Coordinates of C-alpha atoms and ligand atoms in Angstrom, one line a residue:
M1 CA 100.6 139.0 117.3
G2 CA 103.4 137.6 119.5
T3 CA 102.9 135.2 122.4
V4 CA 103.6 136.8 125.8
S5 CA 103.8 135.2 129.2
R6 CA 101.0 136.4 131.4
T7 CA 100.5 136.8 135.1
E8 CA 97.7 135.0 137.0
N9 CA 95.3 137.9 136.4
G10 CA 95.9 137.8 132.7
D11 CA 98.3 140.8 132.5
S12 CA 101.4 140.7 130.3
D13 CA 104.8 140.3 131.9
V14 CA 105.7 143.8 130.9
C15 CA 102.8 145.1 133.0
R16 CA 104.1 143.0 136.0
R17 CA 107.5 144.5 135.6
C18 CA 106.0 148.0 135.1
S19 CA 104.2 147.6 138.5
L20 CA 107.5 146.9 140.2
Q21 CA 109.1 150.0 138.8
G22 CA 106.5 152.8 138.9
P23 CA 103.0 154.0 139.1
T24 CA 101.6 152.2 136.0
C25 CA 98.4 153.2 134.3
C26 CA 96.4 152.2 137.4
R27 CA 97.5 155.3 139.4
I28 CA 97.1 159.0 138.8
A29 CA 99.0 161.9 140.1
A30 CA 97.3 164.0 142.9
G31 CA 95.0 166.6 141.4
Q32 CA 94.6 164.8 138.1
E33 CA 91.3 163.0 139.1
E34 CA 89.4 165.4 136.8
F35 CA 91.2 163.8 133.8
C36 CA 90.2 160.2 134.7
F37 CA 88.4 158.5 131.9
P38 CA 84.6 158.0 132.4
V39 CA 83.1 154.6 133.2
S40 CA 79.7 154.0 131.5
P41 CA 76.8 152.5 133.4
A42 CA 77.0 149.3 131.4
E43 CA 80.7 148.8 132.3
K44 CA 80.1 149.7 135.9
E45 CA 77.2 147.3 136.2
R46 CA 79.2 144.5 134.6
I47 CA 82.0 145.0 137.0
Q48 CA 79.8 145.3 140.1
E49 CA 78.2 141.9 139.2
L50 CA 81.5 140.2 139.3
V51 CA 83.4 142.3 141.9
P52 CA 80.8 143.6 144.4
Y53 CA 83.1 146.3 145.8
T54 CA 81.6 149.4 147.4
G55 CA 83.6 152.5 146.8
G56 CA 85.0 151.4 143.5
F57 CA 83.4 154.3 141.6
V58 CA 82.7 157.9 142.3
L59 CA 80.6 160.6 140.6
S60 CA 82.7 163.3 139.0
P61 CA 81.5 166.6 137.6
N62 CA 81.4 167.2 133.8
S63 CA 83.8 170.1 134.2
K64 CA 85.1 172.2 131.2
A65 CA 88.5 170.6 131.6
F66 CA 87.1 167.1 131.6
I67 CA 84.9 167.7 128.6
G68 CA 87.9 169.2 126.7
H69 CA 90.0 166.2 127.7
V70 CA 87.5 163.6 126.4
G71 CA 86.9 165.8 123.3
R72 CA 90.6 165.5 122.4
L73 CA 90.2 161.7 122.4
F74 CA 87.7 162.0 119.6
P75 CA 88.9 164.7 117.2
G76 CA 86.1 166.0 115.0
E77 CA 83.5 164.6 117.4
E78 CA 83.7 167.2 120.1
A79 CA 80.0 168.1 119.6
F80 CA 79.0 164.4 120.4
V81 CA 81.2 164.5 123.5
R82 CA 79.5 167.7 124.7
E83 CA 76.1 166.0 124.2
L84 CA 77.3 162.9 126.2
F85 CA 78.7 165.0 129.0
P86 CA 76.6 168.2 129.4
E87 CA 78.4 170.7 131.6
G88 CA 76.9 170.8 135.1
K89 CA 76.0 167.1 135.1
E90 CA 78.1 164.2 136.4
H91 CA 79.6 160.9 135.2
F92 CA 81.1 158.0 137.0
R93 CA 84.8 157.3 137.1
L94 CA 87.0 154.8 139.0
A95 CA 87.7 155.9 142.6
V96 CA 91.3 156.3 143.7
D97 CA 92.8 156.3 147.2
S98 CA 94.9 159.1 148.7
M99 CA 97.9 157.9 146.8
G100 CA 96.1 158.0 143.5
A101 CA 95.8 154.2 143.1
C102 CA 92.6 152.8 141.6
R103 CA 90.5 151.1 144.3
F104 CA 90.5 147.9 142.2
L105 CA 94.3 147.7 142.3
G106 CA 95.3 144.9 144.6
P107 CA 98.8 143.6 145.6
L108 CA 98.8 141.3 142.6
G109 CA 97.4 143.9 140.1
C110 CA 93.9 144.6 139.0
E111 CA 91.3 142.6 140.9
I112 CA 88.8 142.7 138.1
P113 CA 89.0 139.8 135.6
R114 CA 90.6 141.2 132.5
E115 CA 87.6 140.7 130.2
V116 CA 85.4 142.7 132.5
R117 CA 87.6 145.7 133.1
P118 CA 86.6 149.1 131.6
Y119 CA 87.4 149.2 127.9
Y120 CA 89.7 152.1 128.4
C121 CA 91.8 150.0 130.8
R122 CA 91.9 147.1 128.4
L123 CA 92.9 149.4 125.5
F124 CA 95.6 151.4 127.2
P125 CA 98.2 152.5 126.0
F126 CA 96.4 152.1 122.6
W127 CA 93.8 154.2 120.9
V128 CA 92.3 154.6 117.4
V129 CA 92.5 157.9 115.5
G130 CA 91.0 158.3 112.1
G131 CA 90.8 154.5 111.8
D132 CA 94.5 154.0 112.6
V133 CA 95.7 152.3 115.7
T134 CA 98.1 154.5 117.7
F135 CA 99.4 154.7 121.2
F136 CA 99.5 157.3 123.9
D137 CA 103.0 158.7 124.5
S138 CA 102.8 157.9 128.2
P139 CA 106.1 158.2 130.1
T140 CA 104.8 155.9 132.8
C141 CA 104.1 153.0 130.4
L142 CA 107.0 150.5 130.4
A143 CA 105.6 148.8 127.3
R144 CA 105.8 152.1 125.5
R145 CA 109.3 153.0 126.9
E146 CA 110.7 149.6 126.0
G147 CA 108.8 149.0 122.7
R148 CA 108.9 152.5 121.2
T149 CA 107.2 151.4 118.0
L150 CA 103.6 150.5 117.6
I151 CA 104.3 147.0 116.4
R152 CA 106.7 146.2 119.3
I153 CA 104.4 147.7 121.9
L154 CA 101.5 145.6 120.5
D155 CA 103.7 142.6 120.6
S156 CA 104.9 143.1 124.2
L157 CA 101.3 143.5 125.4
G158 CA 100.2 140.4 123.4
T159 CA 97.7 142.1 121.2
G160 CA 97.3 143.3 117.7
R161 CA 95.6 146.0 115.6
A162 CA 92.4 144.0 115.1
S163 CA 91.9 143.5 118.8
V164 CA 92.6 147.1 119.5
R165 CA 90.1 148.2 116.9
D166 CA 87.5 145.7 118.3
L167 CA 87.9 147.0 121.9
Y168 CA 87.8 150.6 120.7
G169 CA 84.6 149.9 118.8
R170 CA 83.1 148.4 121.9
L171 CA 84.2 151.3 124.0
R172 CA 82.4 153.7 121.6
L173 CA 79.2 151.7 121.8
V174 CA 79.1 151.5 125.6
W175 CA 80.1 155.2 125.9
G176 CA 77.2 156.0 123.6
L177 CA 79.1 157.3 120.6
P178 CA 78.2 156.2 117.0
P179 CA 80.0 153.0 116.0
R180 CA 82.2 155.0 113.7
K181 CA 83.1 158.7 113.3
G182 CA 80.4 160.3 111.3
A183 CA 77.9 157.5 111.6
G184 CA 74.6 158.6 113.2
R185 CA 74.0 160.3 116.5
V186 CA 75.0 159.7 120.1
K187 CA 72.9 157.4 122.3
K188 CA 72.7 158.8 125.7
S189 CA 74.8 156.6 127.9
F190 CA 76.2 158.6 130.8
Ligands
SF4_201 S1 90.2 148.9 136.9 FE1 92.0 147.6 137.0 S2 93.1 148.0 135.2 FE2 91.6 149.7 135.4 S3 92.8 151.3 136.5 FE3 91.7 150.1 138.0 S4 93.2 148.5 138.7 FE4 93.9 149.4 136.7
SF4_202 S1 99.8 149.1 130.0 FE1 101.8 150.2 130.2 S2 101.4 151.6 132.1 FE2 99.9 149.9 132.1 S3 100.8 148.4 133.5 FE3 101.2 147.8 131.3 S4 103.2 148.6 130.9 FE4 102.5 149.7 132.7

């Protein structure tokens, strides 16, 4: 893992430069709110203890499109995802303003200490599929655009495969998924 310079809030330099150029991963396009990742009660409570901020989260319906979107994150585990997010019920997600910016996004970046942010935020742009670390082909991510290969993107964000796997495992636990694909049943979390 390479050593990267970090901003005051712990973000990599590439993320600081990304925020000067474009929307970053902390903003979504209008109308895309349905596809925001869910925030589990455990993550929400942990954030609210440190950053008591009213309006940071909103309830969002478990729509067909949302369930399908989350299901694609966990290939082969779509049935678990449907159990976690029954259609007609709701889940919490991060609230965004009228410009699509996360409510926790301040002038100097995320206002939540890095180690307390939702696991999905801490993982992005990385993910794990079939035990392999991979990355989302996000056109807005400067680390992805500059790095192009997994190893270089990991390096520019100052992380490595082991850290990504660890965060991904933690995300699965707080979201209520079995620790590994095929291991046991879901624990109701949302
Ligand atoms: S919680 Fe922080 S890192 Fe996550 S989307 Fe909001 S501002 Fe970005
Ligand atoms: S993770 Fe990617 S999209 Fe998010 S701020 Fe860093 S460079 Fe930008």
